[in-house]
Amino acid sequence: MPDAVWRTSHPRPTSSRNGFGRELKGFTRPDESGHRFATCWVVAFGMPIVPVSRCYLREDRAFTTAARGFRLHSAARYQIDGQSRRRWTEIVRTYAFCWLLVPAIVIAPTLVLLSQADRIVDTGADGATGPKLALVAVFLLLLTGSILALSAALALYRTRWAPVRAAKWVDPPPDAR
């Protein structure tokens, strides 16, 4: 069943600085017209706190600014054409991903490190730094591998598994005016 969408002449701005502000999360795949749904969130440290609205939008253009030192800024601009009622399934999915899955992926290598730390430190009690360096290397490899796996899974989700939602244009509800 298509989602009811109404035109919005004044979309809420979505921008964040240093992980604080408003961000779009929980994108669906584009429909036939190239539009998709996304939920606008109030974020802190890049983590979603409160869903503000659900937007029907299309990617206007992606851009990359020139590199300055080690900074390369890349972003996408979106044209928000409509608004829709928030879907609790998308909100729960975003909360679960950002508050459960991502921390678990980051914490898992730390738990592996802590579970092996005493054993490795005890074997290197004579002052050898080899086992300690190996422990740090394994930790960094696990952390890097888990972050890469999470990024690949997220990209796969966005391109193949995210739902495609159809839209039906309607008049704005009385509470949205």
Coordinates of N, CA and C in Angstrom, one line a residue:
M1 N 0.8 -1.2 0.0 CA 0.0 0.0 0.0 C 0.9 1.2 0.0
P2 N 0.6 2.2 -0.9 CA 1.5 3.4 -0.9 C 1.3 4.3 0.3
D3 N 2.4 5.0 0.6 CA 2.4 5.9 1.8 C 1.8 7.2 1.3
A4 N 1.0 7.8 2.2 CA 0.4 9.1 1.9 C 1.5 10.2 2.1
V5 N 1.7 11.0 1.0 CA 2.7 12.1 1.0 C 2.0 13.4 0.7
W6 N 2.3 14.5 1.4 CA 1.8 15.8 1.1 C 3.0 16.7 0.8
R7 N 2.7 17.7 0.0 CA 3.8 18.6 -0.4 C 4.1 19.5 0.8
T8 N 5.3 19.9 0.8 CA 5.8 20.8 1.9 C 6.5 21.9 1.3
S9 N 6.1 23.1 1.6 CA 6.8 24.3 1.0 C 7.9 24.8 1.9
H10 N 8.0 24.4 3.1 CA 9.0 24.8 4.0 C 9.6 23.6 4.7
P11 N 10.5 22.8 4.0 CA 11.0 21.6 4.7 C 12.0 22.0 5.8
R12 N 12.1 21.2 6.8 CA 13.0 21.5 7.9 C 14.4 21.3 7.5
P13 N 15.3 22.2 7.9 CA 16.7 22.0 7.4 C 17.3 20.8 8.1
T14 N 18.2 20.1 7.4 CA 18.9 19.0 8.0 C 20.4 19.2 7.9
S15 N 21.0 19.6 8.9 CA 22.4 19.8 9.0 C 22.9 19.5 10.4
S16 N 24.1 19.0 10.4 CA 24.7 18.8 11.7 C 26.2 19.2 11.7
R17 N 26.7 19.6 12.8 CA 28.1 20.0 13.0 C 28.6 19.1 14.1
N18 N 29.7 18.4 13.8 CA 30.4 17.6 14.8 C 29.4 16.6 15.4
G19 N 28.5 16.1 14.6 CA 27.6 15.0 15.1 C 26.4 15.5 15.9
F20 N 26.2 16.8 15.9 CA 25.0 17.4 16.6 C 24.2 18.2 15.7
G21 N 22.8 18.0 15.7 CA 21.9 18.7 14.8 C 20.9 17.8 14.3
R22 N 20.6 17.9 13.0 CA 19.6 17.0 12.4 C 20.2 16.3 11.2
E23 N 19.9 15.0 11.1 CA 20.4 14.2 10.0 C 19.3 13.3 9.4
L24 N 19.4 13.0 8.2 CA 18.5 12.0 7.5 C 19.1 10.6 7.7
K25 N 18.3 9.7 8.2 CA 18.7 8.3 8.4 C 17.5 7.4 8.0
G26 N 17.9 6.1 7.8 CA 16.8 5.2 7.4 C 16.3 5.3 6.0
F27 N 17.1 5.5 5.1 CA 16.7 5.7 3.7 C 16.1 4.4 3.1
T28 N 15.1 4.6 2.3 CA 14.5 3.5 1.5 C 15.2 3.5 0.2
R29 N 15.0 2.5 -0.7 CA 15.5 2.5 -2.0 C 14.7 3.5 -2.9
P30 N 15.2 4.0 -3.9 CA 14.4 5.0 -4.8 C 13.3 4.2 -5.5
D31 N 12.2 4.9 -5.6 CA 11.1 4.4 -6.4 C 11.2 4.7 -7.9
E32 N 10.2 4.5 -8.7 CA 10.3 4.7 -10.1 C 10.7 6.1 -10.5
S33 N 10.2 7.1 -9.7 CA 10.5 8.5 -10.0 C 11.8 9.0 -9.4
G34 N 12.6 8.1 -8.8 CA 13.9 8.5 -8.2 C 13.8 9.1 -6.8
H35 N 12.6 9.1 -6.2 CA 12.4 9.6 -4.9 C 12.5 8.5 -3.9
R36 N 12.8 8.8 -2.7 CA 12.9 7.8 -1.6 C 12.5 8.5 -0.3
F37 N 12.2 7.7 0.7 CA 11.8 8.2 2.0 C 13.1 8.1 2.9
A38 N 13.1 9.1 3.9 CA 14.1 9.1 4.9 C 13.5 9.8 6.1
T39 N 14.0 9.4 7.3 CA 13.5 10.0 8.5 C 14.5 11.1 9.0
C40 N 14.1 12.3 9.3 CA 14.9 13.3 9.9 C 15.0 13.1 11.4
W41 N 16.2 13.0 11.9 CA 16.5 12.8 13.3 C 17.2 13.9 14.0
V42 N 16.9 14.2 15.2 CA 17.8 15.0 16.1 C 18.9 14.0 16.5
V43 N 20.2 14.4 16.3 CA 21.3 13.5 16.6 C 22.2 14.2 17.6
A44 N 22.9 13.3 18.4 CA 24.0 13.7 19.3 C 25.1 12.7 19.1
F45 N 26.3 13.2 18.8 CA 27.4 12.4 18.5 C 27.1 11.4 17.3
G46 N 26.3 11.9 16.4 CA 25.9 11.1 15.2 C 24.9 10.0 15.5
M47 N 24.5 9.9 16.7 CA 23.5 8.8 17.1 C 22.1 9.4 17.2
P48 N 21.1 8.7 16.6 CA 19.8 9.2 16.5 C 19.1 9.3 17.9
I49 N 18.5 10.4 18.2 CA 17.9 10.6 19.5 C 16.4 10.6 19.4
V50 N 15.9 11.5 18.6 CA 14.4 11.7 18.4 C 14.1 11.8 16.9
P51 N 13.1 11.0 16.4 CA 12.7 11.3 15.0 C 11.8 12.5 14.9
V52 N 12.2 13.4 14.0 CA 11.4 14.6 13.9 C 10.4 14.5 12.8
S53 N 10.7 14.1 11.6 CA 9.8 14.0 10.5 C 10.2 12.9 9.5
R54 N 9.4 12.6 8.6 CA 9.7 11.6 7.5 C 9.5 12.4 6.2
C55 N 10.6 12.4 5.4 CA 10.6 13.2 4.2 C 10.6 12.3 3.0
Y56 N 10.0 12.8 1.9 CA 10.0 12.2 0.6 C 10.9 13.1 -0.2
L57 N 12.0 12.5 -0.7 CA 13.1 13.3 -1.2 C 13.7 12.6 -2.4
R58 N 14.5 13.4 -3.1 CA 15.4 12.9 -4.2 C 16.7 13.5 -4.0
E59 N 17.8 12.8 -4.5 CA 19.1 13.3 -4.4 C 19.3 14.4 -5.4
D60 N 19.6 15.6 -5.0 CA 19.8 16.7 -5.9 C 21.1 16.6 -6.6
R61 N 22.2 16.5 -5.9 CA 23.5 16.3 -6.4 C 24.5 15.9 -5.3
A62 N 25.4 15.2 -5.6 CA 26.5 14.9 -4.7 C 27.7 15.8 -5.0
F63 N 28.4 16.2 -4.0 CA 29.6 17.0 -4.3 C 30.7 16.6 -3.4
T64 N 31.9 17.0 -3.9 CA 33.1 16.8 -3.1 C 33.9 18.1 -3.2
T65 N 34.4 18.6 -2.1 CA 35.2 19.8 -2.1 C 36.7 19.4 -2.2
A66 N 37.4 20.4 -2.5 CA 38.9 20.2 -2.7 C 39.5 19.8 -1.4
A67 N 40.5 19.0 -1.4 CA 41.2 18.5 -0.2 C 42.0 19.7 0.3
R68 N 41.9 19.9 1.7 CA 42.7 20.8 2.4 C 43.4 20.1 3.5
G69 N 44.7 19.9 3.3 CA 45.4 19.1 4.3 C 44.9 17.6 4.2
F70 N 44.4 17.1 5.3 CA 43.9 15.8 5.3 C 42.4 15.7 5.2
R71 N 41.7 16.9 5.0 CA 40.3 16.9 5.0 C 39.8 16.9 3.6
L72 N 38.9 16.0 3.3 CA 38.1 15.9 2.0 C 36.7 15.8 2.4
H73 N 35.9 16.8 2.0 CA 34.5 16.9 2.3 C 33.6 16.3 1.2
S74 N 32.8 15.3 1.5 CA 32.0 14.8 0.5 C 30.6 14.7 1.1
A75 N 29.6 15.0 0.3 CA 28.2 15.0 0.9 C 27.2 14.9 -0.3
A76 N 26.0 14.7 0.0 CA 24.9 14.7 -1.0 C 23.9 15.8 -0.6
R77 N 23.3 16.4 -1.6 CA 22.3 17.4 -1.3 C 21.0 16.7 -1.7
Y78 N 19.9 17.0 -1.0 CA 18.6 16.4 -1.2 C 17.6 17.5 -1.4
Q79 N 16.7 17.2 -2.3 CA 15.6 18.1 -2.6 C 14.4 17.4 -1.9
I80 N 13.9 18.0 -0.8 CA 12.7 17.5 -0.1 C 11.5 18.0 -0.8
D81 N 10.7 17.1 -1.3 CA 9.5 17.4 -2.1 C 8.2 17.2 -1.3
G82 N 8.3 16.3 -0.3 CA 7.1 16.1 0.5 C 7.4 15.5 1.9
Q83 N 6.3 15.4 2.6 CA 6.4 14.9 4.0 C 5.4 13.8 4.2
S84 N 5.7 12.9 5.1 CA 4.8 11.7 5.3 C 4.8 11.4 6.8
R85 N 3.9 10.6 7.2 CA 3.8 10.2 8.6 C 5.0 9.3 8.9
R86 N 5.5 9.4 10.1 CA 6.7 8.5 10.5 C 6.2 7.1 10.6
R87 N 7.1 6.1 10.2 CA 6.7 4.7 10.3 C 7.5 4.1 11.4
W88 N 6.9 3.5 12.3 CA 7.5 3.0 13.5 C 8.5 1.9 13.2
T89 N 8.3 1.1 12.1 CA 9.2 0.1 11.7 C 10.6 0.7 11.3
E90 N 10.5 1.8 10.6 CA 11.8 2.4 10.2 C 12.5 3.0 11.4
I91 N 11.7 3.5 12.3 CA 12.3 4.1 13.5 C 13.0 3.1 14.4
V92 N 12.3 1.9 14.6 CA 12.9 0.8 15.3 C 14.1 0.3 14.6
R93 N 14.1 0.2 13.3 CA 15.2 -0.3 12.6 C 16.4 0.6 12.7
T94 N 16.2 1.9 12.7 CA 17.3 2.8 12.8 C 17.9 2.8 14.3
Y95 N 17.0 2.8 15.2 CA 17.5 2.7 16.6 C 18.3 1.4 16.8
A96 N 17.8 0.3 16.3 CA 18.5 -1.0 16.5 C 19.9 -1.0 15.8
F97 N 19.9 -0.4 14.6 CA 21.2 -0.4 13.9 C 22.2 0.5 14.7
C98 N 21.8 1.7 15.0 CA 22.7 2.7 15.6 C 23.0 2.5 17.0
W99 N 22.1 1.9 17.8 CA 22.3 1.8 19.3 C 22.6 0.4 19.7
L100 N 22.4 -0.6 18.8 CA 22.7 -2.0 19.2 C 23.8 -2.6 18.3
L101 N 23.6 -2.6 17.0 CA 24.6 -3.2 16.1 C 25.9 -2.5 16.0
V102 N 25.9 -1.2 15.8 CA 27.2 -0.5 15.7 C 28.0 -0.6 16.9
P103 N 27.4 -0.3 18.1 CA 28.2 -0.5 19.3 C 28.7 -1.9 19.5
A104 N 27.9 -2.9 19.2 CA 28.4 -4.3 19.3 C 29.6 -4.6 18.4
I105 N 29.6 -4.0 17.2 CA 30.7 -4.2 16.3 C 31.9 -3.6 16.8
V106 N 31.8 -2.4 17.4 CA 32.9 -1.7 17.9 C 33.4 -2.4 19.2
I107 N 32.5 -2.8 20.1 CA 32.9 -3.4 21.4 C 33.5 -4.8 21.2
A108 N 33.0 -5.6 20.2 CA 33.5 -7.0 20.1 C 35.0 -7.1 20.1
P109 N 35.8 -6.3 19.3 CA 37.2 -6.4 19.3 C 37.8 -6.1 20.7
T110 N 37.2 -5.1 21.4 CA 37.7 -4.8 22.7 C 37.5 -6.0 23.7
L111 N 36.4 -6.7 23.6 CA 36.2 -7.9 24.4 C 37.2 -9.0 24.1
V112 N 37.5 -9.1 22.8 CA 38.5 -10.1 22.4 C 39.9 -9.7 23.0
L113 N 40.2 -8.4 22.9 CA 41.4 -7.9 23.5 C 41.5 -8.2 25.0
L114 N 40.4 -7.9 25.7 CA 40.4 -8.0 27.1 C 40.5 -9.5 27.6
S115 N 39.9 -10.4 26.8 CA 39.8 -11.8 27.1 C 41.2 -12.4 27.0
Q116 N 42.0 -11.9 26.1 CA 43.4 -12.4 25.9 C 44.5 -11.6 26.5
A117 N 44.2 -10.5 27.1 CA 45.2 -9.6 27.6 C 46.0 -10.2 28.7
D118 N 45.4 -10.7 29.7 CA 46.1 -11.3 30.9 C 47.0 -12.4 30.5
R119 N 46.6 -13.3 29.6 CA 47.4 -14.4 29.2 C 48.6 -14.0 28.4
I120 N 48.4 -13.0 27.5 CA 49.6 -12.6 26.7 C 50.5 -11.7 27.6
V121 N 50.0 -10.9 28.5 CA 50.9 -10.1 29.3 C 51.7 -11.0 30.2
D122 N 51.1 -12.0 30.8 CA 51.8 -13.0 31.6 C 52.9 -13.7 30.9
T123 N 52.7 -14.1 29.6 CA 53.7 -14.8 28.9 C 54.9 -13.8 28.5
G124 N 54.6 -12.5 28.5 CA 55.7 -11.6 28.2 C 56.2 -10.9 29.4
A125 N 56.1 -11.5 30.6 CA 56.5 -10.9 31.8 C 58.0 -10.6 31.9
D126 N 58.8 -11.3 31.1 CA 60.3 -11.0 31.1 C 60.7 -9.7 30.4
G127 N 59.7 -8.9 30.0 CA 60.0 -7.7 29.4 C 59.9 -7.7 27.8
A128 N 59.5 -8.9 27.3 CA 59.4 -9.0 25.8 C 58.2 -8.2 25.4
T129 N 58.3 -7.4 24.3 CA 57.2 -6.5 23.8 C 56.5 -7.2 22.7
G130 N 57.1 -8.3 22.2 CA 56.5 -9.0 21.0 C 55.0 -9.4 21.2
P131 N 54.7 -10.1 22.3 CA 53.3 -10.5 22.6 C 52.4 -9.3 22.7
K132 N 52.9 -8.3 23.3 CA 52.0 -7.1 23.6 C 51.7 -6.4 22.2
L133 N 52.7 -6.3 21.4 CA 52.5 -5.7 20.0 C 51.6 -6.6 19.2
A134 N 51.7 -7.9 19.3 CA 50.8 -8.8 18.6 C 49.4 -8.6 19.1
L135 N 49.2 -8.4 20.4 CA 47.9 -8.2 20.9 C 47.3 -6.9 20.3
V136 N 48.0 -5.9 20.3 CA 47.6 -4.6 19.7 C 47.3 -4.8 18.2
A137 N 48.1 -5.5 17.5 CA 47.9 -5.7 16.1 C 46.6 -6.5 15.8
V138 N 46.4 -7.5 16.6 CA 45.2 -8.3 16.5 C 43.9 -7.5 16.8
F139 N 44.0 -6.6 17.8 CA 42.9 -5.7 18.2 C 42.6 -4.8 17.0
L140 N 43.7 -4.2 16.4 CA 43.4 -3.3 15.3 C 42.9 -4.0 14.1
L141 N 43.4 -5.1 13.8 CA 42.9 -5.9 12.7 C 41.4 -6.3 12.9
L142 N 41.1 -6.7 14.1 CA 39.7 -7.1 14.3 C 38.8 -5.9 14.2
L143 N 39.2 -4.7 14.8 CA 38.4 -3.5 14.7 C 38.2 -3.0 13.3
T144 N 39.3 -3.0 12.5 CA 39.2 -2.6 11.1 C 38.4 -3.5 10.3
G145 N 38.5 -4.8 10.5 CA 37.7 -5.8 9.8 C 36.3 -5.7 10.1
S146 N 35.9 -5.5 11.4 CA 34.5 -5.4 11.7 C 33.9 -4.1 11.2
I147 N 34.6 -3.0 11.2 CA 34.1 -1.8 10.6 C 33.9 -1.9 9.1
L148 N 34.9 -2.5 8.4 CA 34.7 -2.8 7.0 C 33.5 -3.7 6.7
A149 N 33.4 -4.7 7.5 CA 32.2 -5.6 7.3 C 30.9 -4.9 7.5
L150 N 30.9 -4.1 8.6 CA 29.7 -3.3 8.8 C 29.4 -2.3 7.7
S151 N 30.4 -1.7 7.1 CA 30.2 -0.8 6.0 C 29.7 -1.5 4.8
A152 N 30.3 -2.7 4.5 CA 29.8 -3.5 3.4 C 28.4 -3.9 3.6
A153 N 28.0 -4.4 4.8 CA 26.6 -4.8 5.0 C 25.7 -3.6 4.9
L154 N 26.1 -2.4 5.3 CA 25.2 -1.3 5.2 C 25.0 -0.9 3.7
A155 N 26.1 -1.0 2.9 CA 26.0 -0.7 1.5 C 25.1 -1.7 0.8
L156 N 25.2 -3.0 1.2 CA 24.4 -4.0 0.6 C 22.9 -3.8 1.0
Y157 N 22.7 -3.4 2.2 CA 21.3 -3.1 2.6 C 20.7 -2.0 1.8
R158 N 21.5 -0.9 1.7 CA 20.9 0.3 1.0 C 20.6 0.0 -0.5
T159 N 21.4 -0.9 -1.1 CA 21.2 -1.1 -2.6 C 20.3 -2.3 -2.9
R160 N 20.2 -3.3 -1.9 CA 19.4 -4.5 -2.3 C 18.3 -4.8 -1.3
W161 N 18.5 -4.5 -0.1 CA 17.5 -5.0 0.9 C 16.6 -4.0 1.5
A162 N 16.9 -2.7 1.4 CA 16.1 -1.6 1.9 C 14.7 -1.7 1.1
P163 N 13.6 -1.4 1.8 CA 12.4 -1.5 1.1 C 12.2 -0.4 0.1
V164 N 11.4 -0.6 -1.0 CA 11.0 0.4 -1.9 C 9.6 0.8 -1.5
R165 N 9.3 2.0 -1.2 CA 8.0 2.4 -0.8 C 7.4 3.3 -1.9
A166 N 6.2 3.0 -2.3 CA 5.5 3.9 -3.2 C 4.8 5.0 -2.5
A167 N 4.6 6.1 -3.2 CA 4.0 7.3 -2.6 C 2.7 7.6 -3.3
K168 N 1.8 8.2 -2.5 CA 0.5 8.6 -3.1 C 0.3 10.1 -2.6
W169 N 0.2 11.0 -3.5 CA 0.1 12.4 -3.1 C -1.3 12.7 -2.6
V170 N -1.3 13.4 -1.4 CA -2.6 13.7 -0.8 C -2.5 15.1 -0.2
D171 N -3.7 15.7 0.2 CA -3.7 17.0 0.8 C -3.1 16.8 2.2
P172 N -2.4 17.9 2.7 CA -1.9 17.8 4.1 C -2.9 17.6 5.1
P173 N -2.6 16.7 6.1 CA -3.6 16.6 7.2 C -3.7 17.9 8.0
P174 N -4.8 18.0 8.8 CA -5.0 19.3 9.5 C -3.8 19.6 10.5
D175 N -3.2 18.6 11.1 CA -2.2 18.9 12.1 C -0.8 19.2 11.4
A176 N -0.7 19.1 10.1 CA 0.5 19.3 9.4 C 0.6 20.7 8.8
R177 N -0.5 21.5 8.9 CA -0.6 22.8 8.2 C 0.1 23.8 9.1

